[in-house]
């Protein structure tokens, strides 16, 4: 069972920056893709950014150029640097990690960390 622990959320003013971190533990296999999703009450959880084990990245169109995802495979951590934050990006941000299985990939989620963008 993989455990994911997020940190780095909080309150930031519009235009400010935050760095989210997620540490994974408990896997006896190399992790596959890791990423960040966010969810606002009443709306579906949406992908923010994702990074594969070999470093390929993809981003939601709304965050391209402002957010940067990175990972440390040796430490099983993934980070999300968020710059120029907007009030509408207030949400709970969730870390996700996949573990390749024999027949399918298994997905694990963290508990979430609140990001509030407000003056």
Coordinates of N, CA and C in Angstrom, one line a residue:
X1 N 0.8 -1.2 0.0 CA 0.0 0.0 0.0 C 0.9 1.2 0.0
X2 N 0.6 2.2 -0.9 CA 1.4 3.4 -1.0 C 0.8 4.5 -0.3
X3 N 1.5 5.2 0.5 CA 1.0 6.3 1.3 C 1.7 7.6 0.6
X4 N 0.8 8.6 0.5 CA 1.3 9.9 -0.1 C 1.0 11.0 1.0
X5 N 2.0 11.8 1.2 CA 1.8 12.9 2.2 C 2.2 14.2 1.5
X6 N 1.2 15.1 1.5 CA 1.4 16.4 0.8 C 1.7 17.4 1.9
X7 N 2.4 18.4 1.4 CA 2.7 19.6 2.2 C 2.9 20.8 1.4
X8 N 2.9 22.0 2.0 CA 3.1 23.2 1.3 C 1.9 24.1 0.9
X9 N 0.8 23.6 1.2 CA -0.4 24.4 1.0 C -0.5 25.6 1.9
X10 N -1.5 26.5 1.7 CA -1.7 27.6 2.6 C -2.4 28.7 1.9
X11 N -2.3 29.9 2.5 CA -2.9 31.1 2.0 C -1.8 32.0 1.3
X12 N -2.2 32.4 0.1 CA -1.2 33.3 -0.6 C -2.0 34.4 -1.3
X13 N -1.4 35.5 -1.5 CA -2.1 36.6 -2.2 C -2.1 36.3 -3.7
X14 N -3.1 36.9 -4.4 CA -3.1 36.8 -5.9 C -1.7 37.3 -6.5
X15 N -1.2 36.5 -7.4 CA 0.1 36.8 -8.0 C 1.3 36.2 -7.2
X16 N 1.0 35.6 -6.1 CA 2.0 35.0 -5.3 C 2.4 33.6 -5.7
X17 N 3.3 33.0 -5.0 CA 3.8 31.6 -5.3 C 3.7 30.7 -4.1
X18 N 3.5 29.4 -4.4 CA 3.6 28.4 -3.4 C 4.2 27.2 -4.0
X19 N 4.9 26.4 -3.2 CA 5.5 25.1 -3.7 C 4.9 24.0 -2.9
X20 N 4.2 23.1 -3.6 CA 3.7 21.9 -3.0 C 4.6 20.7 -3.1
X21 N 4.7 19.9 -2.1 CA 5.5 18.7 -2.1 C 4.7 17.5 -1.7
X22 N 5.1 16.3 -2.3 CA 4.4 15.1 -1.9 C 5.5 14.0 -1.8
X23 N 5.4 13.3 -0.7 CA 6.4 12.2 -0.4 C 5.6 10.9 -0.4
X24 N 6.1 10.0 -1.2 CA 5.5 8.6 -1.3 C 6.3 7.6 -0.6
X25 N 5.6 6.7 0.1 CA 6.3 5.6 0.8 C 5.4 4.3 0.7
X26 N 6.1 3.2 0.9 CA 5.3 1.9 1.0 C 5.3 1.1 -0.3
X27 N 5.9 1.6 -1.4 CA 5.9 0.9 -2.6 C 7.2 0.0 -2.8
X28 N 7.0 -1.2 -3.2 CA 8.2 -2.0 -3.4 C 8.5 -2.1 -4.9
X29 N 7.8 -1.2 -5.7 CA 8.1 -1.1 -7.1 C 8.4 0.4 -7.4
X30 N 9.1 0.6 -8.5 CA 9.3 2.0 -8.9 C 8.0 2.6 -9.3
X31 N 7.8 3.8 -8.9 CA 6.6 4.5 -9.1 C 6.5 4.9 -10.6
X32 N 5.3 4.9 -11.1 CA 5.1 5.4 -12.5 C 4.8 6.9 -12.5
X33 N 3.8 7.3 -13.2 CA 3.5 8.7 -13.3 C 3.1 9.3 -11.9
X34 N 3.5 10.5 -11.6 CA 3.1 11.2 -10.4 C 2.5 12.5 -10.8
X35 N 1.6 13.0 -10.1 CA 1.0 14.3 -10.5 C 0.2 15.0 -9.4
X36 N -0.4 16.1 -9.8 CA -1.2 16.9 -9.0 C -2.5 17.2 -9.6
X37 N -3.6 17.0 -8.9 CA -4.9 17.3 -9.3 C -5.5 18.3 -8.3
X38 N -6.6 19.0 -8.7 CA -7.2 19.9 -7.7 C -8.7 19.8 -7.8
X39 N -9.4 20.1 -6.7 CA -10.8 20.0 -6.7 C -11.4 21.1 -5.9
X40 N -12.5 21.7 -6.5 CA -13.3 22.7 -5.8 C -14.6 22.1 -5.4
X41 N -15.1 22.4 -4.2 CA -16.4 21.8 -3.9 C -17.5 21.9 -5.0
X42 N -18.1 20.8 -5.3 CA -19.2 20.8 -6.3 C -18.7 20.6 -7.7
X43 N -17.4 20.5 -7.9 CA -16.8 20.3 -9.2 C -16.0 19.1 -9.2
X44 N -15.7 18.6 -10.5 CA -14.9 17.4 -10.6 C -13.4 17.7 -10.3
X45 N -12.7 16.7 -9.9 CA -11.3 16.8 -9.7 C -10.7 16.9 -11.1
X46 N -9.7 17.9 -11.2 CA -9.1 18.1 -12.5 C -7.6 17.9 -12.4
X47 N -7.0 17.5 -13.5 CA -5.6 17.4 -13.6 C -4.9 18.8 -13.7
X48 N -3.9 19.0 -12.9 CA -3.1 20.2 -12.9 C -1.8 19.9 -13.7
X49 N -1.1 18.9 -13.3 CA 0.2 18.6 -13.9 C 0.6 17.1 -13.6
X50 N 1.3 16.6 -14.5 CA 1.7 15.2 -14.3 C 3.1 15.0 -14.9
X51 N 3.9 14.1 -14.2 CA 5.3 13.8 -14.7 C 5.5 12.3 -14.6
X52 N 6.1 11.8 -15.7 CA 6.3 10.3 -15.8 C 7.7 10.0 -15.1
X53 N 8.0 8.8 -15.0 CA 9.2 8.4 -14.3 C 10.4 8.8 -15.1
X54 N 10.3 9.0 -16.4 CA 11.5 9.5 -17.2 C 11.5 11.0 -17.4
X55 N 10.6 11.7 -16.7 CA 10.6 13.1 -16.7 C 9.7 13.8 -17.7
X56 N 8.9 13.1 -18.5 CA 8.0 13.8 -19.4 C 6.9 14.4 -18.6
X57 N 6.5 15.6 -19.0 CA 5.5 16.3 -18.3 C 4.3 16.7 -19.2
X58 N 3.2 16.9 -18.5 CA 2.1 17.5 -19.2 C 1.3 18.4 -18.2
X59 N 0.7 19.5 -18.7 CA 0.1 20.4 -17.8 C -1.3 20.8 -18.3
X60 N -2.2 21.2 -17.4 CA -3.4 21.7 -17.8 C -3.1 23.0 -18.6
X61 N -3.9 23.3 -19.6 CA -3.7 24.6 -20.4 C -3.7 25.8 -19.5
X62 N -4.5 25.8 -18.4 CA -4.7 27.0 -17.6 C -3.4 27.3 -16.8
X63 N -2.5 26.3 -16.6 CA -1.4 26.6 -15.7 C -0.1 26.6 -16.5
X64 N -0.1 26.3 -17.8 CA 1.2 26.3 -18.6 C 1.9 27.6 -18.5
X65 N 3.2 27.6 -18.2 CA 4.0 28.8 -18.2 C 4.0 29.4 -16.8
X66 N 3.2 28.9 -15.9 CA 3.2 29.4 -14.5 C 3.5 28.3 -13.5
X67 N 3.1 27.1 -13.7 CA 3.4 26.0 -12.8 C 4.5 25.1 -13.4
X68 N 5.3 24.5 -12.5 CA 6.3 23.6 -12.9 C 6.3 22.4 -12.0
X69 N 6.2 21.2 -12.6 CA 6.2 20.0 -11.8 C 7.6 19.3 -11.9
X70 N 8.1 18.7 -10.9 CA 9.4 18.0 -10.9 C 9.3 16.9 -9.9
X71 N 10.2 16.0 -10.1 CA 10.2 14.8 -9.2 C 11.6 14.3 -8.9
X72 N 11.8 13.7 -7.8 CA 13.1 13.1 -7.4 C 12.8 11.6 -7.2
X73 N 13.2 10.8 -8.2 CA 12.9 9.4 -8.2 C 13.6 8.7 -7.0
X74 N 14.7 9.1 -6.6 CA 15.4 8.4 -5.5 C 14.7 8.6 -4.2
X75 N 14.1 9.8 -4.1 CA 13.4 10.1 -2.8 C 11.9 9.9 -2.9
X76 N 11.4 9.5 -4.1 CA 10.0 9.3 -4.3 C 9.2 10.5 -3.9
X77 N 9.6 11.6 -4.4 CA 8.9 12.9 -4.1 C 8.5 13.6 -5.4
X78 N 7.5 14.3 -5.4 CA 7.1 15.1 -6.5 C 6.7 16.5 -6.0
X79 N 7.1 17.5 -6.7 CA 6.9 18.9 -6.3 C 6.1 19.7 -7.4
X80 N 5.4 20.7 -6.9 CA 4.7 21.6 -7.9 C 5.0 23.0 -7.5
X81 N 5.7 23.7 -8.3 CA 6.0 25.1 -8.1 C 4.9 25.9 -8.8
X82 N 4.2 26.7 -8.0 CA 3.0 27.4 -8.6 C 3.3 28.9 -8.4
X83 N 3.4 29.6 -9.6 CA 3.7 31.0 -9.6 C 2.5 31.8 -10.2
X84 N 2.4 33.0 -9.9 CA 1.3 33.9 -10.5 C 0.0 33.3 -10.2
X85 N -0.3 32.9 -9.0 CA -1.5 32.3 -8.6 C -2.7 33.2 -8.7
X86 N -3.8 32.6 -9.1 CA -5.1 33.4 -9.3 C -6.1 32.9 -8.2
X87 N -7.0 33.8 -7.9 CA -8.0 33.4 -6.9 C -8.9 32.2 -7.3
X88 N -9.1 32.1 -8.6 CA -9.9 30.9 -9.0 C -9.2 29.6 -8.9
X89 N -7.9 29.6 -8.5 CA -7.1 28.4 -8.3 C -7.2 28.0 -6.9
X90 N -8.0 28.6 -6.1 CA -8.3 28.2 -4.7 C -8.9 26.8 -4.8
X91 N -8.3 25.8 -4.1 CA -8.9 24.4 -4.2 C -8.1 23.6 -3.3
X92 N -8.5 22.3 -3.1 CA -7.7 21.3 -2.5 C -6.9 20.6 -3.5
X93 N -5.6 20.6 -3.3 CA -4.7 20.0 -4.3 C -4.3 18.6 -3.8
X94 N -4.5 17.6 -4.7 CA -4.2 16.2 -4.3 C -3.0 15.7 -5.1
X95 N -2.2 15.0 -4.4 CA -1.1 14.3 -5.1 C -1.6 12.9 -5.5
X96 N -1.1 12.5 -6.7 CA -1.5 11.1 -7.2 C -0.2 10.4 -7.6
X97 N -0.1 9.1 -7.4 CA 1.0 8.3 -7.8 C 0.4 7.0 -8.4
X98 N 1.1 6.5 -9.4 CA 0.7 5.3 -10.0 C 1.8 4.3 -9.8
X99 N 1.4 3.0 -9.6 CA 2.4 1.9 -9.5 C 2.1 0.9 -10.6
X100 N 3.0 0.7 -11.5 CA 2.7 -0.3 -12.6 C 2.5 -1.7 -12.0
X101 N 1.4 -2.3 -12.4 CA 1.1 -3.7 -12.0 C 1.3 -4.6 -13.2
X102 N 1.1 -5.9 -12.9 CA 1.2 -6.9 -14.0 C 0.2 -6.7 -15.1
X103 N -1.0 -6.4 -14.7 CA -2.1 -6.2 -15.7 C -2.6 -4.8 -15.8
X104 N -2.4 -4.0 -14.8 CA -2.9 -2.7 -14.8 C -2.1 -1.8 -13.9
X105 N -2.2 -0.5 -14.0 CA -1.6 0.4 -13.1 C -2.5 0.7 -11.9
X106 N -1.9 0.8 -10.7 CA -2.7 1.1 -9.6 C -2.5 2.6 -9.2
X107 N -3.5 3.3 -8.9 CA -3.4 4.7 -8.5 C -3.7 4.9 -7.0
X108 N -2.9 5.8 -6.5 CA -3.0 6.2 -5.1 C -3.1 7.7 -4.9
X109 N -3.8 8.1 -3.9 CA -4.1 9.6 -3.7 C -3.7 10.0 -2.3
X110 N -3.2 11.2 -2.2 CA -2.9 11.8 -0.9 C -4.2 12.3 -0.3
X111 N -4.1 12.9 0.9 CA -5.3 13.4 1.6 C -5.7 14.8 1.1
X112 N -4.8 15.4 0.4 CA -5.1 16.8 -0.1 C -4.5 17.9 0.8
X113 N -4.2 19.0 0.2 CA -3.7 20.1 0.9 C -4.4 21.4 0.3
X114 N -4.9 22.2 1.2 CA -5.7 23.4 0.8 C -4.8 24.5 0.3
X115 N -5.1 25.0 -0.8 CA -4.5 26.2 -1.4 C -5.5 27.3 -1.5
X116 N -5.3 28.4 -0.8 CA -6.3 29.5 -0.9 C -5.5 30.7 -1.4
X117 N -6.1 31.3 -2.5 CA -5.5 32.5 -3.1 C -6.5 33.6 -2.9
X118 N -6.1 34.5 -2.0 CA -7.0 35.6 -1.7 C -6.2 36.8 -1.1
X119 N -6.7 38.0 -1.3 CA -6.1 39.1 -0.7 C -6.8 39.5 0.6

